[in-house]
Each structure stands twice: as C-alpha cells, then as structure tokens.
XYZ file of C-alpha atoms in Angstrom:
405
model
C 11.583 22.963 -164.967
C 14.634 22.029 -166.998
C 14.095 20.519 -170.416
C 14.551 16.741 -170.789
C 18.179 15.724 -170.886
C 19.673 15.383 -174.344
C 20.206 11.747 -175.263
C 23.832 10.659 -175.130
C 25.614 7.337 -174.975
C 26.937 6.196 -171.594
C 30.705 6.260 -171.087
C 32.322 4.556 -168.123
C 35.136 6.591 -166.533
C 36.595 4.453 -163.764
C 33.772 3.953 -161.288
C 31.695 6.855 -162.692
C 29.179 6.787 -165.547
C 29.033 9.883 -167.755
C 26.099 10.339 -170.113
C 23.358 7.856 -170.873
C 20.996 9.618 -168.487
C 23.384 9.412 -165.509
C 23.506 12.429 -163.156
C 25.619 15.354 -164.364
C 29.148 14.723 -163.059
C 31.253 17.358 -161.275
C 34.874 17.447 -162.415
C 37.891 19.435 -161.258
C 41.604 19.694 -162.004
C 44.708 19.901 -159.850
C 47.222 22.726 -160.159
C 50.091 20.969 -158.414
C 53.225 19.698 -160.126
C 52.100 16.115 -160.747
C 55.658 14.909 -160.134
C 55.225 16.153 -156.552
C 53.339 13.084 -155.413
C 52.562 14.200 -151.874
C 51.154 17.582 -152.915
C 49.141 16.085 -155.754
C 47.650 13.357 -153.564
C 46.759 15.938 -150.912
C 45.021 18.195 -153.414
C 43.123 15.316 -155.032
C 41.965 14.314 -151.555
C 40.740 17.869 -150.894
C 38.935 18.064 -154.230
C 37.316 14.681 -153.745
C 36.224 15.491 -150.196
C 34.677 18.716 -151.515
C 32.648 16.626 -153.966
C 34.682 16.288 -157.162
C 33.688 13.038 -158.836
C 36.444 13.064 -161.472
C 39.842 14.779 -161.153
C 42.096 15.718 -164.064
C 45.862 15.940 -163.619
C 48.593 17.326 -165.853
C 50.867 14.736 -167.473
C 53.462 16.771 -169.313
C 56.816 15.070 -168.808
C 58.449 11.810 -167.821
C 58.548 12.658 -164.112
C 54.836 13.427 -163.953
C 54.003 10.317 -165.981
C 55.982 8.071 -163.636
C 54.325 9.693 -160.629
C 50.805 8.797 -161.765
C 50.843 5.089 -160.740
C 52.184 6.049 -157.311
C 49.504 8.703 -156.931
C 46.841 6.154 -157.857
C 48.282 3.636 -155.397
C 48.345 6.100 -152.510
C 44.779 7.234 -153.190
C 43.573 3.628 -153.268
C 45.292 2.970 -149.957
C 43.392 5.953 -148.528
C 40.083 4.611 -149.848
C 39.818 7.422 -152.419
C 38.776 5.809 -155.675
C 38.062 8.978 -157.627
C 38.889 8.505 -161.343
C 41.988 10.315 -162.596
C 42.121 11.843 -166.068
C 45.433 12.456 -167.777
C 45.712 15.837 -169.505
C 48.032 15.407 -172.498
C 49.472 18.043 -174.817
C 52.254 17.756 -177.421
C 53.970 14.596 -176.093
C 51.144 12.372 -174.818
C 51.817 9.730 -177.470
C 55.380 9.308 -176.197
C 54.537 9.330 -172.491
C 51.744 6.772 -172.838
C 54.028 4.436 -174.770
C 57.035 4.865 -172.470
C 55.127 4.579 -169.171
C 52.485 1.845 -169.581
C 51.816 1.764 -165.835
C 50.662 5.378 -166.119
C 48.492 4.543 -169.117
C 46.778 1.845 -167.061
C 46.453 3.877 -163.848
C 44.494 6.661 -165.546
C 40.739 6.282 -165.971
C 40.536 8.507 -169.065
C 42.798 10.378 -171.454
C 42.158 13.958 -172.535
C 43.438 14.879 -176.002
C 43.434 18.367 -177.512
C 43.488 17.818 -181.283
C 44.852 21.320 -181.791
C 48.172 20.521 -180.164
C 48.512 16.750 -180.228
C 51.008 17.201 -183.035
C 51.737 19.400 -186.033
C 52.029 18.900 -189.751
C 52.595 15.367 -190.986
C 52.965 14.095 -187.403
C 49.527 15.206 -186.227
C 47.478 12.231 -187.361
C 50.137 9.698 -186.375
C 50.504 11.100 -182.851
C 46.738 11.344 -182.380
C 46.429 7.751 -183.572
C 49.148 6.615 -181.151
C 47.196 7.984 -178.172
C 43.966 6.420 -179.398
C 45.694 3.065 -179.926
C 46.980 3.228 -176.358
C 43.441 3.945 -175.145
C 42.210 0.918 -177.093
C 44.966 -1.278 -175.663
C 44.197 -0.234 -172.071
C 40.424 -0.024 -172.613
C 40.244 3.632 -171.609
C 37.803 6.301 -172.780
C 39.053 9.501 -174.356
C 37.806 13.074 -174.087
C 38.527 14.963 -177.260
C 38.770 18.460 -175.873
C 38.930 21.286 -178.394
C 39.856 24.742 -177.123
C 39.638 27.965 -179.087
C 42.996 29.045 -177.671
C 44.657 26.125 -179.442
C 42.327 25.453 -182.351
C 43.681 23.362 -185.228
C 44.713 26.061 -187.692
C 44.494 23.702 -190.660
C 40.778 23.173 -190.058
C 40.226 26.879 -189.500
C 42.064 27.759 -192.729
C 40.083 25.137 -194.666
C 36.761 26.499 -193.440
C 37.824 30.099 -193.989
C 38.748 29.297 -197.601
C 35.398 27.608 -198.196
C 33.583 30.494 -196.551
C 35.344 32.996 -198.776
C 33.913 31.263 -201.817
C 30.370 31.053 -200.448
C 27.565 33.124 -201.949
C 26.729 34.460 -198.478
C 29.894 34.296 -196.380
C 29.621 34.001 -192.614
C 31.504 36.229 -190.192
C 34.971 35.234 -189.048
C 33.647 34.496 -185.568
C 30.944 32.197 -186.976
C 33.546 30.292 -188.977
C 35.801 30.000 -185.925
C 32.954 28.560 -183.865
C 32.158 26.074 -186.633
C 35.838 25.104 -186.755
C 35.710 24.108 -183.079
C 32.788 21.783 -183.740
C 34.288 20.328 -186.899
C 37.568 19.668 -185.110
C 35.787 17.734 -182.371
C 33.547 15.723 -184.690
C 36.248 14.921 -187.244
C 38.636 13.862 -184.478
C 35.957 11.608 -182.977
C 35.282 10.041 -186.379
C 39.021 9.464 -186.852
C 39.287 7.848 -183.414
C 36.432 5.477 -184.259
C 38.068 4.644 -187.590
C 41.217 3.661 -185.697
C 39.137 1.376 -183.484
C 38.009 3.313 -180.421
C 34.425 2.426 -179.597
C 31.655 5.005 -179.914
C 30.856 4.671 -176.211
C 34.460 5.422 -175.255
C 34.425 8.995 -176.556
C 33.441 12.264 -174.870
C 33.659 15.710 -176.445
C 34.197 19.280 -175.330
C 34.538 22.581 -177.206
C 35.660 25.205 -174.732
C 35.788 28.952 -175.193
C 36.180 31.770 -172.669
C 33.100 33.856 -173.536
C 29.527 33.078 -172.585
C 27.557 33.588 -175.797
C 29.990 31.743 -178.113
C 30.051 28.817 -175.663
C 26.262 28.579 -175.714
C 26.136 28.711 -179.517
C 28.883 26.127 -179.945
C 27.383 23.606 -177.524
C 23.856 23.987 -178.897
C 25.176 23.152 -182.337
C 27.458 20.362 -181.133
C 24.654 18.774 -179.110
C 22.402 18.697 -182.162
C 25.008 16.914 -184.278
C 26.170 13.998 -182.121
C 25.234 11.755 -179.214
C 28.628 11.711 -177.492
C 28.554 12.828 -173.837
C 29.513 16.491 -173.573
C 31.816 18.054 -170.990
C 30.819 21.668 -170.273
C 33.080 24.414 -169.094
C 33.970 28.013 -169.742
C 37.727 27.840 -170.203
C 39.830 30.455 -168.419
C 36.682 31.697 -166.683
C 38.603 34.131 -164.483
C 39.070 34.959 -160.826
C 36.525 35.608 -158.092
C 33.024 36.807 -158.875
C 33.771 37.289 -162.592
C 34.647 33.637 -163.061
C 31.717 32.448 -160.966
C 29.172 34.663 -162.710
C 30.420 33.919 -166.227
C 30.539 30.166 -165.638
C 27.106 30.150 -164.042
C 25.570 32.212 -166.839
C 26.892 29.909 -169.555
C 26.437 26.539 -167.879
C 23.001 27.305 -166.455
C 21.533 28.076 -169.879
C 22.935 24.890 -171.430
C 21.971 22.709 -168.477
C 18.472 24.202 -168.544
C 18.226 23.022 -172.146
C 19.299 19.495 -171.190
C 22.814 19.865 -172.614
C 25.820 18.636 -170.620
C 26.872 15.402 -168.977
C 29.849 16.586 -166.947
C 30.911 20.087 -165.889
C 33.912 21.955 -164.593
C 34.066 25.538 -163.329
C 37.557 26.706 -164.310
C 38.172 29.369 -161.677
C 41.516 31.058 -161.145
C 42.163 30.656 -157.409
C 43.530 33.584 -155.486
C 47.044 33.095 -154.078
C 47.033 30.506 -151.279
C 43.291 29.931 -151.763
C 41.849 26.418 -151.773
C 41.315 24.820 -155.172
C 38.016 23.403 -153.914
C 36.023 26.555 -154.698
C 35.528 25.369 -158.267
C 33.919 22.164 -156.974
C 31.592 24.018 -154.612
C 30.468 26.415 -157.351
C 29.788 23.541 -159.766
C 27.723 21.754 -157.133
C 25.766 24.886 -156.290
C 24.980 25.544 -159.960
C 23.495 22.067 -160.249
C 21.695 22.224 -156.916
C 20.188 25.695 -157.207
C 18.836 24.665 -160.616
C 17.229 21.582 -159.119
C 19.311 19.186 -161.224
C 21.206 17.444 -158.389
C 21.437 17.755 -154.608
C 24.738 17.622 -152.757
C 24.161 19.239 -149.375
C 21.632 21.422 -147.524
C 21.797 25.019 -148.713
C 21.009 27.969 -146.481
C 18.395 30.552 -147.433
C 19.437 33.874 -145.883
C 18.258 37.444 -146.336
C 20.696 40.081 -147.651
C 20.091 42.452 -144.750
C 18.667 45.968 -144.741
C 18.154 48.922 -142.380
C 16.188 46.648 -140.091
C 19.232 44.434 -139.557
C 22.033 46.704 -138.443
C 23.510 43.823 -136.454
C 25.780 41.463 -138.387
C 24.872 38.571 -136.098
C 22.526 36.904 -138.589
C 25.170 37.203 -141.323
C 27.708 35.426 -139.139
C 25.157 32.788 -138.162
C 24.240 32.125 -141.816
C 27.914 31.764 -142.730
C 28.634 29.525 -139.734
C 25.640 27.285 -140.453
C 26.494 26.899 -144.154
C 30.100 25.962 -143.327
C 28.966 23.644 -140.561
C 26.466 21.882 -142.850
C 29.187 21.271 -145.439
C 31.445 19.861 -142.741
C 28.709 17.517 -141.500
C 27.745 16.132 -144.904
C 30.483 13.494 -145.338
C 29.313 11.806 -142.128
C 25.588 12.456 -142.607
C 25.665 10.902 -146.098
C 26.894 7.666 -144.560
C 23.894 7.441 -142.251
C 20.891 9.407 -143.553
C 19.052 9.040 -146.853
C 18.019 12.298 -148.539
C 19.631 14.688 -146.062
C 21.255 16.566 -148.959
C 17.774 17.850 -149.904
C 17.138 19.482 -146.520
C 16.442 23.232 -146.672
C 17.626 25.569 -143.909
C 16.754 29.254 -143.426
C 18.625 31.867 -141.392
C 16.707 35.155 -141.501
C 17.457 38.551 -139.982
C 14.193 40.250 -139.015
C 10.440 39.925 -138.614
C 9.474 41.062 -142.153
C 10.252 37.886 -144.104
C 11.971 35.894 -141.386
C 9.064 33.832 -140.041
C 7.628 33.237 -143.511
C 10.890 32.035 -145.054
C 11.650 29.944 -141.980
C 8.260 28.242 -142.319
C 9.008 27.399 -145.955
C 12.269 25.672 -144.988
C 12.539 22.274 -143.366
C 14.097 24.060 -140.432
C 14.681 27.787 -140.048
C 15.442 30.489 -137.539
C 14.257 34.100 -137.559
C 16.630 36.383 -135.700
C 15.481 39.717 -134.242
C 16.092 42.846 -136.269
C 17.012 46.259 -134.885
C 14.630 47.233 -132.088
C 12.794 43.889 -132.159
C 12.397 41.625 -129.152
C 15.686 39.739 -128.565
C 14.190 36.324 -129.307
C 14.721 33.921 -132.213
C 11.863 31.513 -133.010
C 12.779 28.234 -134.708
C 10.383 26.681 -137.223
C 10.367 23.044 -138.288
C 8.220 22.009 -141.251
C 6.185 25.179 -140.927
C 5.541 25.002 -137.181
C 7.243 27.008 -134.450
C 8.941 24.544 -132.122
C 11.093 26.637 -129.785
C 12.284 30.174 -129.148
C 16.011 30.705 -128.586
C 17.528 33.499 -126.507
C 20.883 34.531 -125.133
C 24.466 34.016 -126.219
C 24.285 30.383 -127.309
C 21.805 30.668 -130.186
C 24.263 29.337 -132.754
C 25.073 26.142 -130.879
C 21.457 25.604 -129.861
C 20.279 25.990 -133.441
C 22.923 23.517 -134.652
C 21.641 21.072 -132.038
C 18.095 21.552 -133.362
C 19.314 20.858 -136.905
C 21.132 17.709 -135.744
C 17.994 16.501 -134.008
C 15.918 17.264 -137.099
C 18.258 15.187 -139.285
C 18.123 12.232 -136.896
C 14.338 12.283 -136.694
C 13.397 13.061 -140.303
C 15.825 11.153 -142.525
C 15.953 7.395 -142.874
C 18.990 5.728 -141.376
C 21.144 3.558 -143.600
C-alpha cells in the first residue's frame, strides 16, 4: 500500500487538474523544432495517443513562439485538446510580450529561475513572465534544475554554511539551494500577484538519492503541487531503471502530482517510450491504471521455444493498440489482467490468477494451450492459430465482463 497522498493545492492546467488529490498526471516533452509546425503537431499527437496528459514544448525564439498558436489551432481541429506548456529560458519575458497569441495559446509556462535572467535583470525578467501569466490567467511551473542552479543563492548559502558551528557538506548545501530557489521564487511570484493555486514546483537532479532527499524536504515545506522527474535520466535501461527507482520511492511516500520520465531516445526511436514508462511506473505500483498489462514468465530450460515470448510481446502490443477504442466503450477495461505463460510449472497457476490467461506448452509437454478465465479453464487451443484465437478470447472477455458506455 502506498502512503496517503501529500496534501497539495489544486492547479488547473488547461483541461487537466494537477494536485488537490487529482490522479498523478503523466507529462512528456517534444524534441522537434517547435517552428516546424507539422513535425511538432505530429509528435504531440503521438505523445497524446500514447497517453501523455500534458505536453511541454520548447519556445526559444520568435519563430517557435509564432508557431505555437498555429500548433494549438491544428491540434484543436484534430480533436486533441492536450494542454501545451511553454518551456522558457533566457528570453521568455520578451517572447511572451511580443507574441501575445502564443502567451494565450499555452496552458502553462515553465520558468527556470536559474536562467531567467542574470544580475540586475533577473528579478525584472522573472517578474515580466509572472505578470504575463497573471494577465493571461495561466499557471506557472517554477522548475529548478541543478545543472542551471542560481549561483547567487548557492553562494549565499555556502557563505552562511562556512560560518556555521557545524558546517554541512557541499552537496547538502547544493541540495538546500535547489529548494530555497524554488520556494523563494514562488514567494516572489505570489508577491507580484500570481495566485497560490497557480504555482507548481519542481527541483530536478540527475541522481537518484539526491532527488529523493530534495523532494522529501520540499514536500515537507510547501503545499504546491510537485512535478517529479529525474532530469537527464539517460538512454535505454539505465534511464528507465534510474527514473523508476527515484520516482517509485517518492510516489510510494505520497509525494508527486505530475511526473515525467526524461529518457534519451535512441536515433529514430519513438519519443513515446517515456510516456509508456511513466504509465507503467504508476500502474505497476497500483496508483493508476492505463491499460491491461501482461504477466509473462522469463523463460527457462523448460521453454526452449521462443513462441511464448513472441506471443507475450504480440499480446502486449495488441492490447495497447486496442485501448483507445476500448476506453470509449468499456468501463474499467484498463484494470484487466492478462497472463501469457510458457510451461506447466507456473503457467496454469498464474493464468488462473489473471482475468484471462494462457499457458503454453514447454519443451516436451503436450502441444496444447489451456485458456483460463477468472480462474476456470474455458478452452484448450492447439495448432498454428493460437495467437489469433487467444486475441479473440480476450475480445470476447472484454465484451462480456466490462460495462458498456
């Protein structure tokens, strides 16, 4: 059991509620040139179809800023109402002022206080973005990142630490600086006039243990909704494992209102993997359900055939492909459990535990595959069409066991 969710205020981001007890929201970010409208719209569509509930886009120059209203318009015409978040660094104050249509089209602004401006300009440029958010009634995520931490705050805390009777380590002071930057920026935004329930916070680092420490402390010191993510998580299994390790611990403790898994995609690989991983973290922890997940054995000497591996992969992909249509018609289908097992040792038992499962024959076993539904064997499949016949059984199970909308 996860601990009770930490109390946070509710912030409305377009048509999505973040915090206030709402379900943890899955977020993603495009990696297209935002000025390339067609490519950006296509990638947002892919991310949204994969399950991203909020999508962040880079707004770094005049061309990208002027593209945003057109992107929003095309998505609306396609019936894709996913909220768009503008990611601003260095020149956001200028872009928001110069392109008011962009300021209105975005559902939220993301500000990094470490690079919103420097020296005497820092407060004025931060204030200009906040004033634009107030004018357009938009929420703001104040997103601190240890790769671009405000050096003035860090120097201030380091000086104070040097004079302390029991100085902390440099890493402890750096972690505290992240939190102070976020909280002081939020207080400044409220002083300017942004409402308390229009602010979200994040303090991202790229290592697991510092992230856990920072968010535990931040969560204990404010009631703003918190966006979780391991920044620059990495590529492949490293990024997945590191993100899961960090986010799972915090989510288990009730910390986090929205998450992103910042994976580095391999060349020509779909950006949607980060959405799928975020969903599976939430679902395997029992926090939210998005689609049926397949229980499958890893294989052993009893399963020298790779047939069950292929079937498990095919069924998982097929289930994901069916979900957009199933969600329109069947209540609760995302909670369905499916098992694809490879031999007689655990196969029948695991299949009985699932809503619907199949136990394939292992090496030397009879070439039959019993199907179990809600613990009872219903049919035995044989021959070359097991995959399609099992899919048909799953389809029939969905139609007969889940309420139609």
